[in-house]
Coordinates of C-alpha atoms and ligand atoms in Angstrom, one line a residue:
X97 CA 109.1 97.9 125.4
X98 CA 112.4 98.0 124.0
X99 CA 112.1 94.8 123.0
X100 CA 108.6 94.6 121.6
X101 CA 107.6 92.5 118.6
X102 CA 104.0 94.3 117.5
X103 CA 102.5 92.2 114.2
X104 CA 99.5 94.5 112.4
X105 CA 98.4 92.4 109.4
X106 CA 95.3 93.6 107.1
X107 CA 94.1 93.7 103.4
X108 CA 95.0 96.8 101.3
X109 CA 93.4 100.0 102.0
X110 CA 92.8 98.7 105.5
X111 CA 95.3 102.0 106.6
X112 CA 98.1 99.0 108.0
X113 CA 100.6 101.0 107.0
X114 CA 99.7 104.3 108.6
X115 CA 98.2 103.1 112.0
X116 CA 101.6 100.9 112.0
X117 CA 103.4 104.0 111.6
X118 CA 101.8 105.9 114.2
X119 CA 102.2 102.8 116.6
X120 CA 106.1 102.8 116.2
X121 CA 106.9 106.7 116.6
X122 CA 104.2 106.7 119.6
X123 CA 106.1 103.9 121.2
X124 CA 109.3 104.3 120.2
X125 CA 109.9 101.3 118.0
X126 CA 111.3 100.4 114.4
X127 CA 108.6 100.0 111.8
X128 CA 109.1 97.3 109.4
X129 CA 106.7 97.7 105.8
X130 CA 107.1 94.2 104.6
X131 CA 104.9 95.0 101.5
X132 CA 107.7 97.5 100.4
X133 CA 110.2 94.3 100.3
X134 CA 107.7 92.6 97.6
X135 CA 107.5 95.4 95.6
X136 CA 111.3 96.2 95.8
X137 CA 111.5 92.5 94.6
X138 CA 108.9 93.6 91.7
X139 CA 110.7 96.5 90.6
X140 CA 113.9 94.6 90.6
X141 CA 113.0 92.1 88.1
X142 CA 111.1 94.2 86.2
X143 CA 113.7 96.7 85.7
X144 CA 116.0 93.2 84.8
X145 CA 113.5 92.6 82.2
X146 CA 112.7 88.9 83.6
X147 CA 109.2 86.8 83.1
X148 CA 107.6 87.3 86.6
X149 CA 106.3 83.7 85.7
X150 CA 109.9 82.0 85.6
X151 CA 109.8 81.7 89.3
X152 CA 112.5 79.8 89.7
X153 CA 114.5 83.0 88.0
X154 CA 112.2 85.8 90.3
X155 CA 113.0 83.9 93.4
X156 CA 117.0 83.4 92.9
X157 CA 116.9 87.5 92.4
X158 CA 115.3 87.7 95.9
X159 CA 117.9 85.8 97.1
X160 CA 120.8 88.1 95.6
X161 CA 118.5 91.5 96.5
X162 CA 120.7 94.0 98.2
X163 CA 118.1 95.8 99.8
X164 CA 118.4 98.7 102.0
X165 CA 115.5 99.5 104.3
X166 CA 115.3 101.9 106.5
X167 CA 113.4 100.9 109.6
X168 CA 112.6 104.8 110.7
X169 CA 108.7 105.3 111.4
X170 CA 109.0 108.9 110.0
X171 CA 111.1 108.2 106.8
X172 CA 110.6 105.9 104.4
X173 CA 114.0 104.9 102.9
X174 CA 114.3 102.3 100.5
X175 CA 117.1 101.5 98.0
X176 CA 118.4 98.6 95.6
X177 CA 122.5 98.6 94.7
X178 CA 122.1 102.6 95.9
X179 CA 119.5 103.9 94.0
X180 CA 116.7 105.0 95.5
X181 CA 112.8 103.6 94.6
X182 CA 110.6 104.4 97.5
X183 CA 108.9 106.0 94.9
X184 CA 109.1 104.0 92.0
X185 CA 107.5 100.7 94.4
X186 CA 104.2 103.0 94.6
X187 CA 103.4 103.2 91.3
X188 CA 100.3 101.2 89.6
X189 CA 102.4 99.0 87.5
X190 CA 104.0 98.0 90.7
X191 CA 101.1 97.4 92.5
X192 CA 99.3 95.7 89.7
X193 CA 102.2 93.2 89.3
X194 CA 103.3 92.5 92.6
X195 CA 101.0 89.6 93.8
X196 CA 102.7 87.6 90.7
X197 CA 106.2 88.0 92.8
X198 CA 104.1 87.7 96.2
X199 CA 102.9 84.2 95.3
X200 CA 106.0 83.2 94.8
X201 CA 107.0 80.6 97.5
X202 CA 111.1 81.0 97.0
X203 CA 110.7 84.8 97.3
X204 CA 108.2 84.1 100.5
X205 CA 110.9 81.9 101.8
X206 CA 113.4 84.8 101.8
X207 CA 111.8 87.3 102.4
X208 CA 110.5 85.8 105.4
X209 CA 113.7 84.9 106.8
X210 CA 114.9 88.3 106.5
X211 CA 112.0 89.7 108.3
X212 CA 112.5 86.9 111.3
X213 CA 115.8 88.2 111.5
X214 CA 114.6 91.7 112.2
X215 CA 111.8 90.4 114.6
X216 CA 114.6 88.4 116.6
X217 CA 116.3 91.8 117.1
X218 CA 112.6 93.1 119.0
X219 CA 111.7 96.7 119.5
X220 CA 110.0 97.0 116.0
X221 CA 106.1 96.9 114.5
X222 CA 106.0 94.7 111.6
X223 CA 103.2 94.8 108.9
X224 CA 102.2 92.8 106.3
X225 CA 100.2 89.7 105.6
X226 CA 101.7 87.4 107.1
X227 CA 103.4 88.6 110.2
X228 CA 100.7 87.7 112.6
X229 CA 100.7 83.6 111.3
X230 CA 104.0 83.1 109.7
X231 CA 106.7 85.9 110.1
X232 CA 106.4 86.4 114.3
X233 CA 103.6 84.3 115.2
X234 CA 105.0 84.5 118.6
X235 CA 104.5 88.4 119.2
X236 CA 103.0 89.4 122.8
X237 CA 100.8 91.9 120.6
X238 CA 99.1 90.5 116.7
X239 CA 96.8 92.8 115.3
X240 CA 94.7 92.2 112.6
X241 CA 93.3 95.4 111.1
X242 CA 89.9 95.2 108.8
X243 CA 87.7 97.5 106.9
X244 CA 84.4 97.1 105.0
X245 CA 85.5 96.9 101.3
X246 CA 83.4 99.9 100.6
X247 CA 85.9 101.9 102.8
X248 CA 88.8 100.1 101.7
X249 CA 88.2 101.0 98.1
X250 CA 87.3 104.7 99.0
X251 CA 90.4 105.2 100.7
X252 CA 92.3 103.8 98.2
X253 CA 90.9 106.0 95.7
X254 CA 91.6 108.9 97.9
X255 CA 94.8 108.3 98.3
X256 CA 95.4 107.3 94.6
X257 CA 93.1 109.9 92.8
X258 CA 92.4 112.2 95.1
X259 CA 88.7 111.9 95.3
X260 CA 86.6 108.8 96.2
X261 CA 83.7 109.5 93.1
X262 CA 82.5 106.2 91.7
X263 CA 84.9 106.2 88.8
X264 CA 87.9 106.7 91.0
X265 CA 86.3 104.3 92.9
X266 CA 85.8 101.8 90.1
X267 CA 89.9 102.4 89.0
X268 CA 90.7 101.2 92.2
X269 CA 89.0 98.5 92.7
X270 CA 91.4 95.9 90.5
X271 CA 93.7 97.1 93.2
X272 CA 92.1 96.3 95.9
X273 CA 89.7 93.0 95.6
X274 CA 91.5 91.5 93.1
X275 CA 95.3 91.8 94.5
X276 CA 93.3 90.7 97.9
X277 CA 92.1 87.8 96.9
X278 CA 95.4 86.9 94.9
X279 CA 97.3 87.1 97.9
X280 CA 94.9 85.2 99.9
X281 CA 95.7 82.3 98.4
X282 CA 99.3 82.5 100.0
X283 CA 98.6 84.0 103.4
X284 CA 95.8 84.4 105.3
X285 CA 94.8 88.0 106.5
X286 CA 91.4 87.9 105.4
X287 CA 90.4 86.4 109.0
X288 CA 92.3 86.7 112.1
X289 CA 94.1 83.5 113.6
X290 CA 93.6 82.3 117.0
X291 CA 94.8 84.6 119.8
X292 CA 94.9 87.7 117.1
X293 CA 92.8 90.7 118.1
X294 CA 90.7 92.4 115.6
X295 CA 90.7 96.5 114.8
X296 CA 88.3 97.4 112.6
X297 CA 88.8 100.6 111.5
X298 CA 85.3 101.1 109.1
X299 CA 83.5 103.4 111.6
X300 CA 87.4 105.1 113.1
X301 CA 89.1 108.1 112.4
X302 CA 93.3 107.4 111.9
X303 CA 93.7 108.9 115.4
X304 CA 90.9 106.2 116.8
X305 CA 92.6 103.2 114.7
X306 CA 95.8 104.2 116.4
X307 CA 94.5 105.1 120.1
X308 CA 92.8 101.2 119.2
X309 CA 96.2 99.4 118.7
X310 CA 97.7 101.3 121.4
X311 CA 95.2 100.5 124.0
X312 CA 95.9 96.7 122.6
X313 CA 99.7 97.0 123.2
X314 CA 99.0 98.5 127.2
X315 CA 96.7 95.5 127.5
X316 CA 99.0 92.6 126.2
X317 CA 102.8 94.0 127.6
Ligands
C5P1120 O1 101.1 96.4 101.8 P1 101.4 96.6 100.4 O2 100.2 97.0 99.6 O3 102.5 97.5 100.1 O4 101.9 95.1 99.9 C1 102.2 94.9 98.6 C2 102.0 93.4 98.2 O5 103.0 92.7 98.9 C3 100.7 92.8 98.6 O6 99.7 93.0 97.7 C4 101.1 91.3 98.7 O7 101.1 90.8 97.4 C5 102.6 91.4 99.2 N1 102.8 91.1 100.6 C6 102.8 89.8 101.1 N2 103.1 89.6 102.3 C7 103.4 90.6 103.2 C8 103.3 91.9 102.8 C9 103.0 92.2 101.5 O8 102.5 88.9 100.3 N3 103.7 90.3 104.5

């Protein structure tokens, strides 16, 4: 296992991130968050003050980004020049704004090579959007990990408003559908690719989803 390349890609509120953590600390790998890397990209060039549509601009920032990720399932550590933004990347105006940097094809291009470089290393789980077709296409184990929107958008709001009521609901759902179908039209999570098995998690508890993906990993190493 020490070697293991795991890809999980799924829309948001699909619980990718969790299950993904879970997976890692369970097996003993690295977790990678590649969503985390576009939104540290976001809240670079917003804090810079530069047009998110002057990609040429966004992109060469991506290039000079001197991230630091920690790749500890249990931690999340995240900092740009030293300061520290694993919060700040959470926040709505974050979120709301990052599929403008995401669709960006000179950011993709980086970002992707940097997250190859990680994969090359092995014993990590990688999650995104893209990690199961583009970033390590090659894993032994690709998991594409789906919800009904309906449960997407509830645990979304849960997670964002503490309750899952139809208005909480409702303020979610930009977040959801709409960053969804903007990122769709750059990679392709919305279905999964050939050879990529499929975890829907609409009907599982967290503990299920995980016991899922692990059950994939025995079957596939
Ligand atoms: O997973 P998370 O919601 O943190 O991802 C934030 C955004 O980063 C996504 O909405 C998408 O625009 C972008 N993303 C991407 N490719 C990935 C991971 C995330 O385009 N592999």
């Amino acid at each position: 296992l020490a070697h293991l390349v795991v890809a999980i890609d799924g829309p948001s509120g699909s619980g990718k991130s969790t299950v993904a953590r879970r997976v890692a600390a369970a097996l003993g790998l690295r977790y990678l968050d590649t969503g985390a890397m576009y939104r540290a990209v976001t809240w670079w060039a917003l804090e810079r003050g530069v047009d998110l549509a002057d990609t040429e601009r966004v992109a060469q920032l991506a290039r000079e980004l001197r991230l630091e990720q920690g790749l500890d399932p249990e931690i999340e550590t995240l900092s740009v020049d030293g300061a520290d933004i694993a919060a700040a990347i959470r926040t709505s105006r974050i979120s709301a704004a990052v599929s403008a940097v995401a669709t960006n094809l000179g950011v993709r291009a980086e970002l992707v090579a940097r997250q190859q470089a990680v994969a090359r290393a092995g014993g990590v789980v990688i999650e995104g959007r893209d990690i199961t077709t583009v970033v390590a296409p090659d894993a032994p184990v690709r998991v594409l990990l789906t919800a009904d929107e309906q449960v997407r958008l509830s645990r979304r709001a849960l997670e964002v408003h503490g309750s899952a009521d139809a208005d909480a609901v409702d303020a979610t759902r930009d977040q959801v559908v709409r960053r969804d179908a903007d990122d769709s039209t750059v990679a392709s999570f919305q279905q999964a690719a050939d050879g990529v098995d499929v975890v829907d998690s609409s009907l599982l508890s967290l503990d299920e989803t995980v016991a899922a993906v692990l059950k994939l990993v025995e079957a596939r190493t």
